[in-house]
């Protein structure tokens, strides 16, 4: 389209802002096509749904702790004293047309938003999409996940019902467990003694203004870096580190993305209409003297609660100061350590492997067994803590002892990740060996041939060039070497101990990894297979087609 073909409004802006030149370049930008890339789009579209439904809810929600007498439509609570926040939540649910639907869409979108971000980050982790030059984008994405969890938890506490109040009370206890500053932080957040009179209004401001603004800014930077670095792609014929094979942004990708947005919106709306979530009217208003039986937070907070539940009750006193290790360790030390390790993983891996190259092609998880094992260990650790958050329900539903479940999780949370790491790495290495067999010997045909000396073997057929390219599109990896003790002048090399540690970690990282076959090995295997085929075609062998159903 030339400048003259622009519609008048667009031509007006183009003459003054030059949007035509910018638009032509960016609208033709190519994006690869793969189903796993839609995980990030689900997170983005869920965030948009959250903003749209959140704007609707703010028209009727009253962020106030002022006490009122409920006179709404829900007769079971009529005449009961409660906060304006809880009363307005009931009004939205029962008296505002479409209010309950919007509340449930908003809640389901929040759950989907965090779930999509988690799965999206797992896809990035297992495929190595966080490597140079995308380390900062990994940190940005992980920060968005962290902010999304905080945003969801704060929104969960706004209705001031008994369930959310119980969760806030637990959180307040964790905050107060912080040595020295715990009490001050609690007073600052809640505006005095818990529950105070200001926390709903403070949480409301953070929930609708501060955190959404930060997430929106990070989403903008994240998408800008995706465009700037170009999108990663899976290995295949014609795909290299220097190109992108896919569809242009306009009109193909735009049409697909727009259609997918309405799919996500439609499914979320169906979930909001047909699947009940957070029925606050069943819990009643928050009362510090009461606790909801079997109370559980939203699933993304379950791992933190599980960490607290399975920790033994240990306390110690020093100079009149009591340290509650049963809260400090599981709530204030373990989660930050876990989050920091995951956030810094791209930099840790780059240091261990010494890989400073740019990567635009994605790894198959099996081709990096140690990284895949580490990912499985992270998931197992998170999952066991998450299970610990429901130890009481597991015990009651399955007729088990609560103490037995808790003690099992106390050991499993340490042993489970180690076992998951070892099993996953061994599976990945086995899959690498299977890939090498396919490259060297092809696919099994089920045809058994006998050589002149009486030996039996199975005939194989070569795999396609496309599959062979895909299986060999990876580098041969070698651990880092420690290097000489001294330089050419006999001077001892600096930071020798650190280099030895790095070399050992590199050897562990690449331990038992199966290298892809060399060109000579592939040629030798194919020549051997070709010779066997020629013998078979000359009639010097007897062939038997093995049919398992007949032979059984």
C-alpha positions as a Python dict, from the first residue, in 0.01 Angstrom:
ca = {
    (1, 'X'): (0, 0, 0),
    (2, 'X'): (144, 337, -103),
    (3, 'X'): (105, 657, 93),
    (4, 'X'): (-165, 772, -148),
    (5, 'X'): (-377, 468, -70),
    (6, 'X'): (-408, 553, 300),
    (7, 'X'): (-752, 657, 426),
    (8, 'X'): (-771, 1034, 490),
    (9, 'X'): (-740, 1010, 873),
    (10, 'X'): (-439, 779, 843),
    (11, 'X'): (-281, 1001, 576),
    (12, 'X'): (-334, 1303, 802),
    (13, 'X'): (-144, 1133, 1085),
    (14, 'X'): (119, 996, 848),
    (15, 'X'): (198, 1345, 717),
    (16, 'X'): (257, 1466, 1073),
    (17, 'X'): (386, 1162, 1263),
    (18, 'X'): (529, 935, 994),
    (19, 'X'): (323, 637, 1108),
    (20, 'X'): (311, 492, 756),
    (21, 'X'): (682, 418, 746),
    (22, 'X'): (680, 277, 1099),
    (23, 'X'): (367, 74, 1034),
    (24, 'X'): (495, -83, 710),
    (25, 'X'): (803, -218, 882),
    (26, 'X'): (634, -351, 1192),
    (27, 'X'): (317, -484, 1033),
    (28, 'X'): (527, -713, 812),
    (29, 'X'): (727, -850, 1105),
    (30, 'X'): (724, -1230, 1100),
    (31, 'X'): (617, -1443, 1396),
    (32, 'X'): (665, -1823, 1409),
    (33, 'X'): (364, -2045, 1456),
    (34, 'X'): (347, -2310, 1729),
    (35, 'X'): (72, -2404, 1974),
    (36, 'X'): (296, -2350, 2280),
    (37, 'X'): (338, -1981, 2192),
    (38, 'X'): (-31, -1933, 2267),
    (39, 'X'): (34, -1981, 2639),
    (40, 'X'): (174, -1630, 2665),
    (41, 'X'): (-121, -1499, 2465),
    (42, 'X'): (-364, -1659, 2712),
    (43, 'X'): (-192, -1471, 2995),
    (44, 'X'): (-211, -1143, 2801),
    (45, 'X'): (-576, -1185, 2710),
    (46, 'X'): (-666, -1285, 3066),
    (47, 'X'): (-504, -962, 3185),
    (48, 'X'): (-718, -765, 2942),
    (49, 'X'): (-1030, -944, 3069),
    (50, 'X'): (-926, -860, 3425),
    (51, 'X'): (-902, -491, 3339),
    (52, 'X'): (-1240, -485, 3162),
    (53, 'X'): (-1429, -671, 3434),
    (54, 'X'): (-1241, -487, 3709),
    (55, 'X'): (-1357, -151, 3572),
    (56, 'X'): (-1718, -277, 3588),
    (57, 'X'): (-1678, -394, 3951),
    (58, 'X'): (-1524, -66, 4070),
    (59, 'X'): (-1848, 119, 3988),
    (60, 'X'): (-2033, -60, 4271),
    (61, 'X'): (-1770, -188, 4512),
    (62, 'X'): (-1725, 31, 4823),
    (63, 'X'): (-1374, -2, 4969),
    (64, 'X'): (-1472, 89, 5323),
    (65, 'X'): (-1460, -84, 5662),
    (66, 'X'): (-1745, 130, 5796),
    (67, 'X'): (-2005, -88, 5968),
    (68, 'X'): (-2352, -107, 5812),
    (69, 'X'): (-2662, -319, 5857),
    (70, 'X'): (-2727, -535, 5553),
    (71, 'X'): (-3072, -493, 5399),
    (72, 'X'): (-3012, -648, 5058),
    (73, 'X'): (-3172, -935, 4871),
    (74, 'X'): (-2987, -1221, 5040),
    (75, 'X'): (-3232, -1297, 5322),
    (76, 'X'): (-2999, -1524, 5523),
    (77, 'X'): (-2773, -1229, 5606),
    (78, 'X'): (-3040, -958, 5625),
    (79, 'X'): (-3010, -745, 5938),
    (80, 'X'): (-2652, -860, 6008),
    (81, 'X'): (-2385, -599, 6078),
    (82, 'X'): (-2095, -604, 5835),
    (83, 'X'): (-1847, -378, 5657),
    (84, 'X'): (-1949, -173, 5355),
    (85, 'X'): (-1699, -372, 5151),
    (86, 'X'): (-1876, -700, 5223),
    (87, 'X'): (-2223, -548, 5184),
    (88, 'X'): (-2134, -398, 4845),
    (89, 'X'): (-1994, -736, 4736),
    (90, 'X'): (-2328, -894, 4822),
    (91, 'X'): (-2508, -618, 4633),
    (92, 'X'): (-2293, -680, 4325),
    (93, 'X'): (-2368, -1053, 4352),
    (94, 'X'): (-2747, -1029, 4402),
    (95, 'X'): (-2876, -682, 4316),
    (96, 'X'): (-2663, -551, 4027),
    (97, 'X'): (-2766, -694, 3691),
    (98, 'X'): (-2477, -905, 3561),
    (99, 'X'): (-2279, -838, 3878),
    (100, 'X'): (-2231, -1198, 3985),
    (101, 'X'): (-2132, -1296, 3630),
    (102, 'X'): (-1871, -1019, 3621),
    (103, 'X'): (-1742, -1113, 3967),
    (104, 'X'): (-1695, -1474, 3863),
    (105, 'X'): (-1541, -1389, 3524),
    (106, 'X'): (-1301, -1157, 3707),
    (107, 'X'): (-1204, -1429, 3954),
    (108, 'X'): (-1167, -1700, 3690),
    (109, 'X'): (-961, -1465, 3472),
    (110, 'X'): (-729, -1402, 3767),
    (111, 'X'): (-683, -1776, 3819),
    (112, 'X'): (-625, -1827, 3445),
    (113, 'X'): (-386, -1531, 3428),
    (114, 'X'): (-153, -1673, 3691),
    (115, 'X'): (-184, -2031, 3562),
    (116, 'X'): (-105, -1922, 3205),
    (117, 'X'): (199, -1724, 3319),
    (118, 'X'): (330, -2021, 3516),
    (119, 'X'): (291, -2265, 3226),
    (120, 'X'): (435, -2004, 2987),
    (121, 'X'): (742, -1967, 3207),
    (122, 'X'): (778, -2346, 3222),
    (123, 'X'): (774, -2361, 2843),
    (124, 'X'): (1042, -2091, 2831),
    (125, 'X'): (1250, -2274, 3092),
    (126, 'X'): (1240, -2621, 2939),
    (127, 'X'): (1312, -2495, 2585),
    (128, 'X'): (1593, -2261, 2689),
    (129, 'X'): (1419, -1949, 2558),
    (130, 'X'): (1566, -1752, 2850),
    (131, 'X'): (1921, -1765, 2713),
    (132, 'X'): (2110, -1467, 2572),
    (133, 'X'): (1979, -1214, 2476),
    (134, 'X'): (1653, -1279, 2668),
    (135, 'X'): (1774, -1304, 3026),
    (136, 'X'): (1619, -969, 3121),
    (137, 'X'): (1290, -1067, 2961),
    (138, 'X'): (1288, -1380, 3180),
    (139, 'X'): (1332, -1160, 3489),
    (140, 'X'): (1055, -928, 3368),
    (141, 'X'): (821, -1221, 3308),
    (142, 'X'): (895, -1370, 3647),
    (143, 'X'): (838, -1031, 3810),
    (144, 'X'): (498, -1012, 3640),
    (145, 'X'): (413, -1354, 3781),
    (146, 'X'): (516, -1243, 4129),
    (147, 'X'): (311, -923, 4101),
    (148, 'X'): (16, -1121, 3963),
    (149, 'X'): (20, -1350, 4268),
    (150, 'X'): (27, -1051, 4505),
    (151, 'X'): (-248, -881, 4303),
    (152, 'X'): (-464, -1193, 4317),
    (153, 'X'): (-417, -1234, 4690),
    (154, 'X'): (-503, -869, 4760),
    (155, 'X'): (-813, -891, 4541),
    (156, 'X'): (-911, -1210, 4724),
    (157, 'X'): (-904, -1014, 5052),
    (158, 'X'): (-1110, -714, 4940),
    (159, 'X'): (-1464, -857, 4998),
    (160, 'X'): (-1388, -880, 5374),
    (161, 'X'): (-1563, -1216, 5407),
    (162, 'X'): (-1471, -1478, 5667),
    (163, 'X'): (-1262, -1689, 5426),
    (164, 'X'): (-1048, -1403, 5298),
    (165, 'X'): (-1020, -1261, 5651),
    (166, 'X'): (-879, -1592, 5771),
    (167, 'X'): (-617, -1576, 5496),
    (168, 'X'): (-528, -1219, 5585),
    (169, 'X'): (-496, -1315, 5950),
    (170, 'X'): (-244, -1587, 5857),
    (171, 'X'): (-54, -1337, 5643),
    (172, 'X'): (-49, -1086, 5926),
    (173, 'X'): (103, -1352, 6152),
    (174, 'X'): (375, -1418, 5896),
    (175, 'X'): (450, -1046, 5872),
    (176, 'X'): (473, -1013, 6250),
    (177, 'X'): (719, -1304, 6261),
    (178, 'X'): (978, -1084, 6088),
    (179, 'X'): (1244, -1001, 6348),
    (180, 'X'): (1254, -637, 6464),
    (181, 'X'): (1043, -489, 6182),
    (182, 'X'): (746, -728, 6189),
    (183, 'X'): (520, -522, 6417),
    (184, 'X'): (596, -198, 6232),
    (185, 'X'): (521, -358, 5895),
    (186, 'X'): (191, -499, 6024),
    (187, 'X'): (82, -159, 6157),
    (188, 'X'): (181, 8, 5830),
    (189, 'X'): (-9, -239, 5609),
    (190, 'X'): (-325, -270, 5819),
    (191, 'X'): (-329, 81, 5964),
    (192, 'X'): (-310, -39, 6324),
    (193, 'X'): (-407, -353, 6508),
    (194, 'X'): (-547, -624, 6282),
    (195, 'X'): (-793, -603, 6115),
    (196, 'X'): (-798, -226, 6156),
    (197, 'X'): (-1026, 19, 5977),
    (198, 'X'): (-819, 105, 5672),
    (199, 'X'): (-681, -211, 5513),
    (200, 'X'): (-964, -250, 5258),
    (201, 'X'): (-919, 105, 5127),
    (202, 'X'): (-541, 60, 5118),
    (203, 'X'): (-565, -277, 4947),
    (204, 'X'): (-816, -136, 4699),
    (205, 'X'): (-576, 139, 4591),
    (206, 'X'): (-293, -111, 4546),
    (207, 'X'): (-523, -358, 4368),
    (208, 'X'): (-680, -123, 4112),
    (209, 'X'): (-399, 128, 4060),
    (210, 'X'): (-49, 43, 4172),
    (211, 'X'): (5, -322, 4077),
    (212, 'X'): (-202, -315, 3753),
    (213, 'X'): (2, -12, 3645),
    (214, 'X'): (327, -196, 3716),
    (215, 'X'): (208, -508, 3534),
    (216, 'X'): (92, -301, 3236),
    (217, 'X'): (431, -128, 3217),
    (218, 'X'): (613, -462, 3238),
    (219, 'X'): (387, -616, 2972),
    (220, 'X'): (474, -325, 2741),
    (221, 'X'): (848, -368, 2798),
    (222, 'X'): (815, -747, 2767),
    (223, 'X'): (640, -726, 2428),
    (224, 'X'): (882, -460, 2307),
    (225, 'X'): (1176, -689, 2387),
    (226, 'X'): (1002, -982, 2214),
    (227, 'X'): (977, -770, 1898),
    (228, 'X'): (1327, -627, 1936),
    (229, 'X'): (1500, -962, 1994),
    (230, 'X'): (1270, -1139, 1742),
    (231, 'X'): (1066, -1440, 1847),
    (232, 'X'): (1230, -1772, 1923),
    (233, 'X'): (1140, -2072, 1708),
    (234, 'X'): (1175, -2449, 1715),
    (235, 'X'): (1446, -2609, 1504),
    (236, 'X'): (1356, -2729, 1156),
    (237, 'X'): (1462, -2704, 791),
    (238, 'X'): (1520, -2344, 690),
    (239, 'X'): (1521, -2218, 1048),
    (240, 'X'): (1843, -2073, 1181),
    (241, 'X'): (1962, -1829, 1446),
    (242, 'X'): (1959, -1558, 1179),
    (243, 'X'): (1601, -1578, 1051),
    (244, 'X'): (1239, -1631, 1158),
    (245, 'X'): (1005, -1861, 965),
    (246, 'X'): (638, -1784, 1016),
    (247, 'X'): (356, -1548, 929),
    (248, 'X'): (355, -1167, 908),
    (249, 'X'): (189, -968, 1185),
    (250, 'X'): (-61, -821, 939),
    (251, 'X'): (-296, -965, 832),
    (252, 'X'): (-232, -1332, 925),
    (253, 'X'): (-106, -1314, 1283),
    (254, 'X'): (-338, -1028, 1375),
    (255, 'X'): (-642, -1224, 1257),
    (256, 'X'): (-532, -1538, 1443),
    (257, 'X'): (-451, -1346, 1761),
    (258, 'X'): (-779, -1154, 1748),
    (259, 'X'): (-978, -1472, 1703),
    (260, 'X'): (-790, -1642, 1985),
    (261, 'X'): (-868, -1348, 2216),
    (262, 'X'): (-1240, -1402, 2167),
    (263, 'X'): (-1193, -1776, 2224),
    (264, 'X'): (-1024, -1705, 2559),
    (265, 'X'): (-1288, -1444, 2647),
    (266, 'X'): (-1569, -1682, 2554),
    (267, 'X'): (-1432, -1974, 2756),
    (268, 'X'): (-1371, -1748, 3056),
    (269, 'X'): (-1726, -1614, 3028),
    (270, 'X'): (-1862, -1971, 3017),
    (271, 'X'): (-1660, -2058, 3327),
    (272, 'X'): (-1797, -1750, 3503),
    (273, 'X'): (-2153, -1839, 3405),
    (274, 'X'): (-2146, -2213, 3477),
    (275, 'X'): (-1877, -2274, 3741),
    (276, 'X'): (-1924, -2117, 4083),
    (277, 'X'): (-1617, -1965, 4246),
    (278, 'X'): (-1575, -1780, 4577),
    (279, 'X'): (-1939, -1772, 4699),
    (280, 'X'): (-1874, -1510, 4969),
    (281, 'X'): (-2236, -1516, 5088),
    (282, 'X'): (-2180, -1866, 5229),
    (283, 'X'): (-1893, -1754, 5452),
    (284, 'X'): (-2045, -1447, 5613),
    (285, 'X'): (-1863, -1128, 5716),
    (286, 'X'): (-1519, -1147, 5874),
    (287, 'X'): (-1505, -1183, 6250),
    (288, 'X'): (-1162, -1214, 6418),
    (289, 'X'): (-1314, -1456, 6671),
    (290, 'X'): (-1419, -1705, 6402),
    (291, 'X'): (-1235, -1926, 6153),
    (292, 'X'): (-1378, -2093, 5844),
    (293, 'X'): (-1351, -2472, 5876),
    (294, 'X'): (-1141, -2630, 5600),
    (295, 'X'): (-1044, -2288, 5465),
    (296, 'X'): (-813, -2286, 5165),
    (297, 'X'): (-661, -1993, 4974),
    (298, 'X'): (-663, -1964, 4597),
    (299, 'X'): (-445, -2237, 4447),
    (300, 'X'): (-147, -2013, 4369),
    (301, 'X'): (-104, -1935, 4742),
    (302, 'X'): (-130, -2300, 4843),
    (303, 'X'): (246, -2364, 4830),
    (304, 'X'): (318, -2085, 5081),
    (305, 'X'): (51, -2214, 5321),
    (306, 'X'): (181, -2568, 5276),
    (307, 'X'): (531, -2453, 5365),
    (308, 'X'): (398, -2315, 5693),
    (309, 'X'): (177, -2616, 5770),
    (310, 'X'): (445, -2884, 5739),
    (311, 'X'): (709, -2690, 5936),
    (312, 'X'): (756, -2821, 6292),
    (313, 'X'): (673, -2576, 6571),
    (314, 'X'): (1017, -2446, 6668),
    (315, 'X'): (1085, -2129, 6864),
    (316, 'X'): (1384, -1983, 7044),
    (317, 'X'): (1442, -1680, 7266),
    (318, 'X'): (1746, -1453, 7277),
    (319, 'X'): (1770, -1162, 7522),
    (320, 'X'): (1396, -1148, 7562),
    (321, 'X'): (1326, -1170, 7185),
    (322, 'X'): (1128, -1471, 7061),
    (323, 'X'): (1210, -1601, 6714),
    (324, 'X'): (933, -1817, 6564),
    (325, 'X'): (1132, -2040, 6331),
    (326, 'X'): (810, -2221, 6238),
    (327, 'X'): (714, -1902, 6051),
    (328, 'X'): (1051, -1741, 5972),
    (329, 'X'): (1188, -2041, 5780),
    (330, 'X'): (881, -2148, 5576),
    (331, 'X'): (734, -1800, 5518),
    (332, 'X'): (1026, -1556, 5521),
    (333, 'X'): (1327, -1761, 5407),
    (334, 'X'): (1219, -2052, 5186),
    (335, 'X'): (987, -1860, 4943),
    (336, 'X'): (1230, -1569, 4880),
    (337, 'X'): (1518, -1814, 4833),
    (338, 'X'): (1314, -2026, 4591),
    (339, 'X'): (1191, -1721, 4397),
    (340, 'X'): (1540, -1569, 4377),
    (341, 'X'): (1694, -1895, 4254),
    (342, 'X'): (1436, -1928, 3977),
    (343, 'X'): (1467, -1561, 3876),
    (344, 'X'): (1847, -1580, 3852),
    (345, 'X'): (1862, -1922, 3686),
    (346, 'X'): (1949, -1790, 3334),
    (347, 'X'): (2256, -1613, 3472),
    (348, 'X'): (2355, -1917, 3682),
    (349, 'X'): (2332, -2152, 3384),
    (350, 'X'): (2527, -1913, 3159),
    (351, 'X'): (2804, -1894, 3419),
    (352, 'X'): (2822, -2271, 3468),
    (353, 'X'): (2819, -2358, 3097),
    (354, 'X'): (3022, -2060, 2978),
    (355, 'X'): (2773, -2016, 2693),
    (356, 'X'): (2778, -1650, 2588),
    (357, 'X'): (2631, -1696, 2239),
    (358, 'X'): (2297, -1563, 2121),
    (359, 'X'): (2025, -1827, 2092),
    (360, 'X'): (1713, -1790, 1880),
    (361, 'X'): (1647, -2162, 1825),
    (362, 'X'): (1477, -2350, 2107),
    (363, 'X'): (1608, -2666, 2272),
    (364, 'X'): (1419, -2989, 2296),
    (365, 'X'): (1400, -3062, 2671),
    (366, 'X'): (1560, -3406, 2623),
    (367, 'X'): (1870, -3246, 2473),
    (368, 'X'): (1946, -3063, 2801),
    (369, 'X'): (1894, -3344, 3056),
    (370, 'X'): (2028, -3159, 3359),
    (371, 'X'): (1819, -2847, 3298),
    (372, 'X'): (1512, -3063, 3243),
    (373, 'X'): (1586, -3250, 3565),
    (374, 'X'): (1625, -2924, 3755),
    (375, 'X'): (1289, -2808, 3619),
    (376, 'X'): (1126, -3133, 3732),
    (377, 'X'): (1282, -3086, 4078),
    (378, 'X'): (1142, -2731, 4101),
    (379, 'X'): (795, -2853, 4001),
    (380, 'X'): (810, -3139, 4252),
    (381, 'X'): (919, -2906, 4533),
    (382, 'X'): (640, -2660, 4451),
    (383, 'X'): (384, -2939, 4411),
    (384, 'X'): (464, -3103, 4745),
    (385, 'X'): (433, -2771, 4927),
    (386, 'X'): (108, -2712, 4742),
    (387, 'X'): (-19, -3051, 4860),
    (388, 'X'): (86, -2955, 5213),
    (389, 'X'): (-151, -2658, 5195),
    (390, 'X'): (-439, -2906, 5188),
    (391, 'X'): (-303, -3166, 5431),
    (392, 'X'): (-617, -3147, 5646),
    (393, 'X'): (-851, -3207, 5353),
    (394, 'X'): (-633, -3491, 5222),
    (395, 'X'): (-643, -3655, 5564),
    (396, 'X'): (-1021, -3624, 5604),
    (397, 'X'): (-1113, -3721, 5247),
    (398, 'X'): (-887, -4027, 5233),
    (399, 'X'): (-928, -4136, 5594),
    (400, 'X'): (-562, -4079, 5681),
    (401, 'X'): (-392, -3946, 5990),
    (402, 'X'): (-317, -3575, 5967),
    (403, 'X'): (13, -3632, 6147),
    (404, 'X'): (108, -3908, 5903),
    (405, 'X'): (39, -3686, 5601),
    (406, 'X'): (237, -3401, 5755),
    (407, 'X'): (537, -3617, 5845),
    (408, 'X'): (538, -3775, 5500),
    (409, 'X'): (551, -3430, 5340),
    (410, 'X'): (830, -3316, 5572),
    (411, 'X'): (1056, -3586, 5428),
    (412, 'X'): (914, -3584, 5074),
    (413, 'X'): (977, -3212, 5025),
    (414, 'X'): (1352, -3285, 5051),
    (415, 'X'): (1374, -3630, 4892),
    (416, 'X'): (1107, -3580, 4621),
    (417, 'X'): (1294, -3312, 4419),
    (418, 'X'): (1616, -3518, 4427),
    (419, 'X'): (1434, -3827, 4304),
    (420, 'X'): (1246, -3629, 4039),
    (421, 'X'): (1574, -3476, 3916),
    (422, 'X'): (1746, -3814, 3884),
    (423, 'X'): (1452, -3991, 3715),
    (424, 'X'): (1386, -3704, 3472),
    (425, 'X'): (1750, -3675, 3370),
    (426, 'X'): (1775, -4048, 3309),
    (427, 'X'): (1458, -4039, 3096),
    (428, 'X'): (1595, -3746, 2894),
    (429, 'X'): (1925, -3929, 2835),
    (430, 'X'): (1736, -4240, 2725),
    (431, 'X'): (1535, -4033, 2479),
    (432, 'X'): (1860, -3887, 2344),
    (433, 'X'): (1993, -4236, 2282),
    (434, 'X'): (1666, -4330, 2109),
    (435, 'X'): (1701, -4023, 1882),
    (436, 'X'): (2056, -4122, 1792),
    (437, 'X'): (1934, -4470, 1702),
    (438, 'X'): (1674, -4318, 1470),
    (439, 'X'): (1938, -4100, 1305),
    (440, 'X'): (2191, -4381, 1259),
    (441, 'X'): (1967, -4679, 1186),
    (442, 'X'): (1628, -4537, 1090),
    (443, 'X'): (1287, -4672, 1184),
    (444, 'X'): (1201, -5030, 1268),
    (445, 'X'): (998, -5196, 991),
    (446, 'X'): (903, -5523, 1158),
    (447, 'X'): (1080, -5714, 878),
    (448, 'X'): (1326, -5975, 1005),
    (449, 'X'): (1610, -6081, 773),
    (450, 'X'): (1854, -6371, 804),
    (451, 'X'): (2211, -6342, 687),
    (452, 'X'): (2397, -6629, 512),
    (453, 'X'): (2564, -6724, 841),
    (454, 'X'): (2221, -6764, 1009),
    (455, 'X'): (2212, -6441, 1212),
    (456, 'X'): (1878, -6259, 1235),
    (457, 'X'): (1833, -5882, 1228),
    (458, 'X'): (1553, -5635, 1172),
    (459, 'X'): (1542, -5421, 861),
    (460, 'X'): (1523, -5045, 915),
    (461, 'X'): (1404, -4767, 688),
    (462, 'X'): (1575, -4426, 690),
    (463, 'X'): (1389, -4137, 855),
    (464, 'X'): (1289, -3835, 648),
    (465, 'X'): (1532, -3551, 585),
    (466, 'X'): (1300, -3317, 778),
    (467, 'X'): (1307, -3535, 1089),
    (468, 'X'): (1681, -3593, 1058),
    (469, 'X'): (1741, -3218, 1044),
    (470, 'X'): (1519, -3163, 1348),
    (471, 'X'): (1695, -3433, 1551),
    (472, 'X'): (2044, -3305, 1469),
    (473, 'X'): (1974, -2931, 1508),
    (474, 'X'): (2172, -2905, 1830),
    (475, 'X'): (2529, -2841, 1929),
    (476, 'X'): (2779, -3091, 2058),
    (477, 'X'): (2838, -2981, 2416),
    (478, 'X'): (3158, -3010, 2616),
    (479, 'X'): (3220, -2922, 2984),
    (480, 'X'): (3447, -2632, 3071),
    (481, 'X'): (3809, -2716, 3143),
    (482, 'X'): (3988, -2582, 3449),
    (483, 'X'): (4287, -2459, 3251),
    (484, 'X'): (4657, -2454, 3345),
    (485, 'X'): (4768, -2380, 3700),
    (486, 'X'): (5001, -2102, 3581),
    (487, 'X'): (5032, -1880, 3280),
    (488, 'X'): (5328, -1870, 3035),
    (489, 'X'): (5529, -1664, 3282),
    (490, 'X'): (5481, -1907, 3568),
    (491, 'X'): (5237, -1681, 3752),
    (492, 'X'): (4957, -1866, 3930),
    (493, 'X'): (4622, -1814, 3759),
    (494, 'X'): (4386, -1587, 3959),
    (495, 'X'): (4062, -1717, 4114),
    (496, 'X'): (4179, -2074, 4074),
    (497, 'X'): (3936, -2215, 4332),
    (498, 'X'): (3640, -2046, 4164),
    (499, 'X'): (3742, -2184, 3826),
    (500, 'X'): (3769, -2535, 3970),
    (501, 'X'): (3421, -2502, 4116),
    (502, 'X'): (3287, -2378, 3784),
    (503, 'X'): (3454, -2666, 3599),
    (504, 'X'): (3306, -2926, 3836),
    (505, 'X'): (2960, -2772, 3804),
    (506, 'X'): (2996, -2772, 3426),
    (507, 'X'): (3098, -3139, 3426),
    (508, 'X'): (2797, -3219, 3645),
    (509, 'X'): (2569, -3015, 3420),
    (510, 'X'): (2677, -3206, 3110),
    (511, 'X'): (2723, -3540, 3287),
    (512, 'X'): (2612, -3839, 3079),
    (513, 'X'): (2464, -3615, 2808),
    (514, 'X'): (2453, -3803, 2477),
    (515, 'X'): (2628, -3619, 2196),
    (516, 'X'): (2465, -3616, 1856),
    (517, 'X'): (2630, -3841, 1595),
    (518, 'X'): (2908, -3697, 1384),
    (519, 'X'): (2882, -3679, 1007),
    (520, 'X'): (3124, -3973, 977),
    (521, 'X'): (2916, -4188, 1212),
    (522, 'X'): (2598, -4115, 1016),
    (523, 'X'): (2766, -4195, 683),
    (524, 'X'): (2912, -4518, 819),
    (525, 'X'): (2575, -4630, 956),
    (526, 'X'): (2398, -4549, 628),
    (527, 'X'): (2662, -4729, 422),
    (528, 'X'): (2626, -5036, 643),
    (529, 'X'): (2250, -5023, 609),
    (530, 'X'): (2283, -4980, 229),
    (531, 'X'): (2508, -5286, 206),
    (532, 'X'): (2257, -5494, 401),
    (533, 'X'): (1976, -5380, 170),
    (534, 'X'): (2179, -5481, -136),
    (535, 'X'): (2235, -5831, 8),
    (536, 'X'): (1864, -5859, 73),
    (537, 'X'): (1774, -5747, -281),
    (538, 'X'): (2016, -6005, -438),
    (539, 'X'): (1822, -6283, -270),
    (540, 'X'): (2110, -6399, -47),
    (541, 'X'): (1887, -6379, 263),
    (542, 'X'): (1559, -6529, 369),
    (543, 'X'): (1300, -6277, 481),
    (544, 'X'): (1026, -6330, 730),
    (545, 'X'): (761, -6072, 809),
    (546, 'X'): (691, -6085, 1178),
    (547, 'X'): (325, -6051, 1267),
    (548, 'X'): (294, -6052, 1643),
    (549, 'X'): (-69, -6148, 1648),
    (550, 'X'): (1, -6462, 1439),
    (551, 'X'): (309, -6567, 1633),
    (552, 'X'): (133, -6530, 1967),
}
